[in-house]
Amino acid sequence: MISYRVHLKPDDKGTFLVTSPDFPELTTFGETREEALLHALGAFEEAIEARISDREKIPVPTKGKAKDIHVGLPVQASVKVLLYQSMQRDGIRKADLARRMGIHKQEVDRILDLNHATSLSKIEHAFEVLGKRLLIDVRDADDGPVS
């Protein structure tokens, strides 16, 4: 699971402001710490969707300190981010991936859509045609954030 650092700052109105060093455009807040972190997850998903739509780079999470606060993306969203980052690194466009997979470009759009439930086999196939393997790993919950 990909996990991004956030800064939580209480403001003078009793709410919590959330920003991220990895996504300068990300700003949200919540009435409580928990609500602010929940809103942060939605804000990360929106920022990532916008970057994919605009063909912009999605950053690799920056390293922080053990005490830093992190927001983890859901597993499927994390895998889709890794797929998009692989495409960007290798200079592969959506149309290129569609051709390699033998599908329409609109299907690639759905594969990369964080809100679309894509089958794991389809995501695996996308990695395969890029010459990559998707590996699954299970860790203890107290091992800290994964990037």
PDB file of C-alpha atoms in Angstrom:
ATOM      1  CA  MET A   1       0.000   0.000   0.000  1.00  0.00           C
ATOM      2  CA  ILE A   2       1.331   3.447  -0.878  1.00  0.00           C
ATOM      3  CA  SER A   3       1.354   5.853   2.031  1.00  0.00           C
ATOM      4  CA  TYR A   4       1.913   9.622   1.816  1.00  0.00           C
ATOM      5  CA  ARG A   5       3.038  11.938   4.601  1.00  0.00           C
ATOM      6  CA  VAL A   6       0.699  14.640   5.823  1.00  0.00           C
ATOM      7  CA  HIS A   7       1.030  17.615   8.117  1.00  0.00           C
ATOM      8  CA  LEU A   8      -1.866  18.158  10.520  1.00  0.00           C
ATOM      9  CA  LYS A   9      -2.086  21.634  11.954  1.00  0.00           C
ATOM     10  CA  PRO A  10      -4.777  22.748  14.397  1.00  0.00           C
ATOM     11  CA  ASP A  11      -6.090  26.182  13.480  1.00  0.00           C
ATOM     12  CA  ASP A  12      -7.683  28.932  15.552  1.00  0.00           C
ATOM     13  CA  LYS A  13     -11.201  27.696  14.663  1.00  0.00           C
ATOM     14  CA  GLY A  14     -10.690  24.343  16.361  1.00  0.00           C
ATOM     15  CA  THR A  15     -10.360  22.447  13.077  1.00  0.00           C
ATOM     16  CA  PHE A  16      -7.371  20.613  11.637  1.00  0.00           C
ATOM     17  CA  LEU A  17      -5.703  21.740   8.416  1.00  0.00           C
ATOM     18  CA  VAL A  18      -4.108  18.968   6.327  1.00  0.00           C
ATOM     19  CA  THR A  19      -1.325  19.496   3.770  1.00  0.00           C
ATOM     20  CA  SER A  20       1.177  17.147   2.152  1.00  0.00           C
ATOM     21  CA  PRO A  21       4.816  17.693   1.192  1.00  0.00           C
ATOM     22  CA  ASP A  22       4.341  15.334  -1.777  1.00  0.00           C
ATOM     23  CA  PHE A  23       1.267  17.082  -3.218  1.00  0.00           C
ATOM     24  CA  PRO A  24       1.545  20.881  -2.876  1.00  0.00           C
ATOM     25  CA  GLU A  25      -1.978  21.244  -4.289  1.00  0.00           C
ATOM     26  CA  LEU A  26      -3.493  19.150  -1.486  1.00  0.00           C
ATOM     27  CA  THR A  27      -5.262  21.084   1.239  1.00  0.00           C
ATOM     28  CA  THR A  28      -8.213  19.905   3.271  1.00  0.00           C
ATOM     29  CA  PHE A  29      -9.470  20.057   6.840  1.00  0.00           C
ATOM     30  CA  GLY A  30     -11.687  18.346   9.382  1.00  0.00           C
ATOM     31  CA  GLU A  31     -13.473  19.144  12.616  1.00  0.00           C
ATOM     32  CA  THR A  32     -11.487  16.388  14.334  1.00  0.00           C
ATOM     33  CA  ARG A  33      -8.126  14.760  13.680  1.00  0.00           C
ATOM     34  CA  GLU A  34      -9.859  11.595  12.440  1.00  0.00           C
ATOM     35  CA  GLU A  35     -12.168  13.522  10.116  1.00  0.00           C
ATOM     36  CA  ALA A  36      -9.227  15.508   8.745  1.00  0.00           C
ATOM     37  CA  LEU A  37      -7.346  12.289   7.923  1.00  0.00           C
ATOM     38  CA  LEU A  38     -10.438  10.810   6.266  1.00  0.00           C
ATOM     39  CA  HIS A  39     -10.797  13.949   4.149  1.00  0.00           C
ATOM     40  CA  ALA A  40      -7.082  13.710   3.336  1.00  0.00           C
ATOM     41  CA  LEU A  41      -7.614  10.288   1.755  1.00  0.00           C
ATOM     42  CA  GLY A  42     -10.287  11.732  -0.536  1.00  0.00           C
ATOM     43  CA  ALA A  43      -8.054  14.695  -1.337  1.00  0.00           C
ATOM     44  CA  PHE A  44      -5.159  12.386  -2.277  1.00  0.00           C
ATOM     45  CA  GLU A  45      -7.429  10.371  -4.560  1.00  0.00           C
ATOM     46  CA  GLU A  46      -8.675  13.565  -6.254  1.00  0.00           C
ATOM     47  CA  ALA A  47      -5.135  14.927  -6.672  1.00  0.00           C
ATOM     48  CA  ILE A  48      -3.937  11.636  -8.165  1.00  0.00           C
ATOM     49  CA  GLU A  49      -6.925  11.434 -10.535  1.00  0.00           C
ATOM     50  CA  ALA A  50      -6.217  15.004 -11.687  1.00  0.00           C
ATOM     51  CA  ARG A  51      -2.551  14.221 -12.297  1.00  0.00           C
ATOM     52  CA  ILE A  52      -3.417  11.108 -14.311  1.00  0.00           C
ATOM     53  CA  SER A  53      -5.946  13.099 -16.340  1.00  0.00           C
ATOM     54  CA  ASP A  54      -3.356  15.821 -17.003  1.00  0.00           C
ATOM     55  CA  ARG A  55      -0.588  13.255 -17.708  1.00  0.00           C
ATOM     56  CA  GLU A  56       1.469  14.636 -14.835  1.00  0.00           C
ATOM     57  CA  LYS A  57       3.893  12.755 -12.628  1.00  0.00           C
ATOM     58  CA  ILE A  58       2.612  11.119  -9.448  1.00  0.00           C
ATOM     59  CA  PRO A  59       5.318  11.426  -6.807  1.00  0.00           C
ATOM     60  CA  VAL A  60       6.888   8.547  -4.952  1.00  0.00           C
ATOM     61  CA  PRO A  61       6.264   9.164  -1.232  1.00  0.00           C
ATOM     62  CA  THR A  62       9.047  11.155   0.385  1.00  0.00           C
ATOM     63  CA  LYS A  63      10.886   9.609   3.286  1.00  0.00           C
ATOM     64  CA  GLY A  64      10.073  11.040   6.654  1.00  0.00           C
ATOM     65  CA  LYS A  65      10.593  10.286  10.292  1.00  0.00           C
ATOM     66  CA  ALA A  66       8.992   7.379  12.147  1.00  0.00           C
ATOM     67  CA  LYS A  67       6.731   9.783  14.050  1.00  0.00           C
ATOM     68  CA  ASP A  68       5.330  11.387  10.865  1.00  0.00           C
ATOM     69  CA  ILE A  69       1.642  10.993  10.074  1.00  0.00           C
ATOM     70  CA  HIS A  70       0.806   9.035   6.921  1.00  0.00           C
ATOM     71  CA  VAL A  71      -2.353   8.451   4.914  1.00  0.00           C
ATOM     72  CA  GLY A  72      -2.421   5.143   3.078  1.00  0.00           C
ATOM     73  CA  LEU A  73      -4.165   4.677  -0.237  1.00  0.00           C
ATOM     74  CA  PRO A  74      -6.410   1.623  -0.592  1.00  0.00           C
ATOM     75  CA  VAL A  75      -4.618  -1.378  -2.098  1.00  0.00           C
ATOM     76  CA  GLN A  76      -6.316  -1.169  -5.507  1.00  0.00           C
ATOM     77  CA  ALA A  77      -5.603   2.565  -5.780  1.00  0.00           C
ATOM     78  CA  SER A  78      -1.973   1.896  -4.814  1.00  0.00           C
ATOM     79  CA  VAL A  79      -1.610  -0.742  -7.526  1.00  0.00           C
ATOM     80  CA  LYS A  80      -3.116   1.617 -10.108  1.00  0.00           C
ATOM     81  CA  VAL A  81      -0.689   4.364  -9.071  1.00  0.00           C
ATOM     82  CA  LEU A  82       2.204   1.911  -9.460  1.00  0.00           C
ATOM     83  CA  LEU A  83       0.924   0.964 -12.924  1.00  0.00           C
ATOM     84  CA  TYR A  84       0.657   4.621 -13.961  1.00  0.00           C
ATOM     85  CA  GLN A  85       4.141   5.365 -12.572  1.00  0.00           C
ATOM     86  CA  SER A  86       5.544   2.411 -14.555  1.00  0.00           C
ATOM     87  CA  MET A  87       3.903   3.737 -17.715  1.00  0.00           C
ATOM     88  CA  GLN A  88       5.330   7.218 -17.099  1.00  0.00           C
ATOM     89  CA  ARG A  89       8.826   5.884 -16.398  1.00  0.00           C
ATOM     90  CA  ASP A  90       8.819   3.795 -19.583  1.00  0.00           C
ATOM     91  CA  GLY A  91       7.201   6.466 -21.785  1.00  0.00           C
ATOM     92  CA  ILE A  92       4.119   4.307 -22.400  1.00  0.00           C
ATOM     93  CA  ARG A  93       0.928   6.173 -23.307  1.00  0.00           C
ATOM     94  CA  LYS A  94      -2.576   4.887 -22.597  1.00  0.00           C
ATOM     95  CA  ALA A  95      -3.024   4.128 -26.306  1.00  0.00           C
ATOM     96  CA  ASP A  96       0.218   2.102 -26.275  1.00  0.00           C
ATOM     97  CA  LEU A  97      -0.958   0.072 -23.286  1.00  0.00           C
ATOM     98  CA  ALA A  98      -4.344  -0.498 -24.930  1.00  0.00           C
ATOM     99  CA  ARG A  99      -2.666  -1.841 -28.081  1.00  0.00           C
ATOM    100  CA  ARG A 100      -0.385  -4.126 -26.090  1.00  0.00           C
ATOM    101  CA  MET A 101      -3.341  -5.458 -24.089  1.00  0.00           C
ATOM    102  CA  GLY A 102      -5.617  -5.764 -27.132  1.00  0.00           C
ATOM    103  CA  ILE A 103      -8.298  -3.519 -25.615  1.00  0.00           C
ATOM    104  CA  HIS A 104      -9.806  -0.086 -26.301  1.00  0.00           C
ATOM    105  CA  LYS A 105      -8.212   3.024 -24.779  1.00  0.00           C
ATOM    106  CA  GLN A 106     -11.396   3.629 -22.760  1.00  0.00           C
ATOM    107  CA  GLU A 107     -10.722   0.361 -20.937  1.00  0.00           C
ATOM    108  CA  VAL A 108      -7.251   1.630 -19.982  1.00  0.00           C
ATOM    109  CA  ASP A 109      -8.937   4.777 -18.650  1.00  0.00           C
ATOM    110  CA  ARG A 110     -11.098   2.538 -16.441  1.00  0.00           C
ATOM    111  CA  ILE A 111      -8.088   0.493 -15.326  1.00  0.00           C
ATOM    112  CA  LEU A 112      -6.370   3.706 -14.167  1.00  0.00           C
ATOM    113  CA  ASP A 113      -9.559   5.157 -12.623  1.00  0.00           C
ATOM    114  CA  LEU A 114      -9.105   4.943  -8.847  1.00  0.00           C
ATOM    115  CA  ASN A 115     -12.878   4.730  -8.369  1.00  0.00           C
ATOM    116  CA  HIS A 116     -13.396   1.852 -10.813  1.00  0.00           C
ATOM    117  CA  ALA A 117     -13.245  -1.683  -9.415  1.00  0.00           C
ATOM    118  CA  THR A 118     -10.827  -3.342 -11.831  1.00  0.00           C
ATOM    119  CA  SER A 119     -10.190  -7.079 -11.666  1.00  0.00           C
ATOM    120  CA  LEU A 120      -6.796  -8.050 -10.331  1.00  0.00           C
ATOM    121  CA  SER A 121      -6.226 -10.250 -13.387  1.00  0.00           C
ATOM    122  CA  LYS A 122      -6.673  -7.235 -15.682  1.00  0.00           C
ATOM    123  CA  ILE A 123      -4.221  -5.169 -13.643  1.00  0.00           C
ATOM    124  CA  GLU A 124      -1.758  -8.074 -13.628  1.00  0.00           C
ATOM    125  CA  HIS A 125      -2.075  -8.344 -17.410  1.00  0.00           C
ATOM    126  CA  ALA A 126      -1.336  -4.613 -17.762  1.00  0.00           C
ATOM    127  CA  PHE A 127       1.873  -5.055 -15.773  1.00  0.00           C
ATOM    128  CA  GLU A 128       2.795  -8.152 -17.791  1.00  0.00           C
ATOM    129  CA  VAL A 129       2.567  -6.351 -21.141  1.00  0.00           C
ATOM    130  CA  LEU A 130       4.865  -3.689 -19.659  1.00  0.00           C
ATOM    131  CA  GLY A 131       7.384  -6.389 -18.771  1.00  0.00           C
ATOM    132  CA  LYS A 132       6.658  -6.111 -15.043  1.00  0.00           C
ATOM    133  CA  ARG A 133       5.384  -8.477 -12.348  1.00  0.00           C
ATOM    134  CA  LEU A 134       2.920  -7.503  -9.651  1.00  0.00           C
ATOM    135  CA  LEU A 135       4.016  -8.938  -6.293  1.00  0.00           C
ATOM    136  CA  ILE A 136       1.827  -9.140  -3.206  1.00  0.00           C
ATOM    137  CA  ASP A 137       3.278  -8.771   0.295  1.00  0.00           C
ATOM    138  CA  VAL A 138       1.739  -9.076   3.754  1.00  0.00           C
ATOM    139  CA  ARG A 139       3.334  -7.381   6.757  1.00  0.00           C
ATOM    140  CA  ASP A 140       2.493  -6.851  10.390  1.00  0.00           C
ATOM    141  CA  ALA A 141       0.373  -3.740  10.892  1.00  0.00           C
ATOM    142  CA  ASP A 142       2.930  -2.198  13.238  1.00  0.00           C
ATOM    143  CA  ASP A 143       5.727  -2.304  10.633  1.00  0.00           C
ATOM    144  CA  GLY A 144       4.996   1.329   9.765  1.00  0.00           C
ATOM    145  CA  PRO A 145       4.036   2.973   6.476  1.00  0.00           C
ATOM    146  CA  VAL A 146       4.889   1.400   3.162  1.00  0.00           C
ATOM    147  CA  SER A 147       6.006   3.506   0.229  1.00  0.00           C
TER     148      SER A 147
END
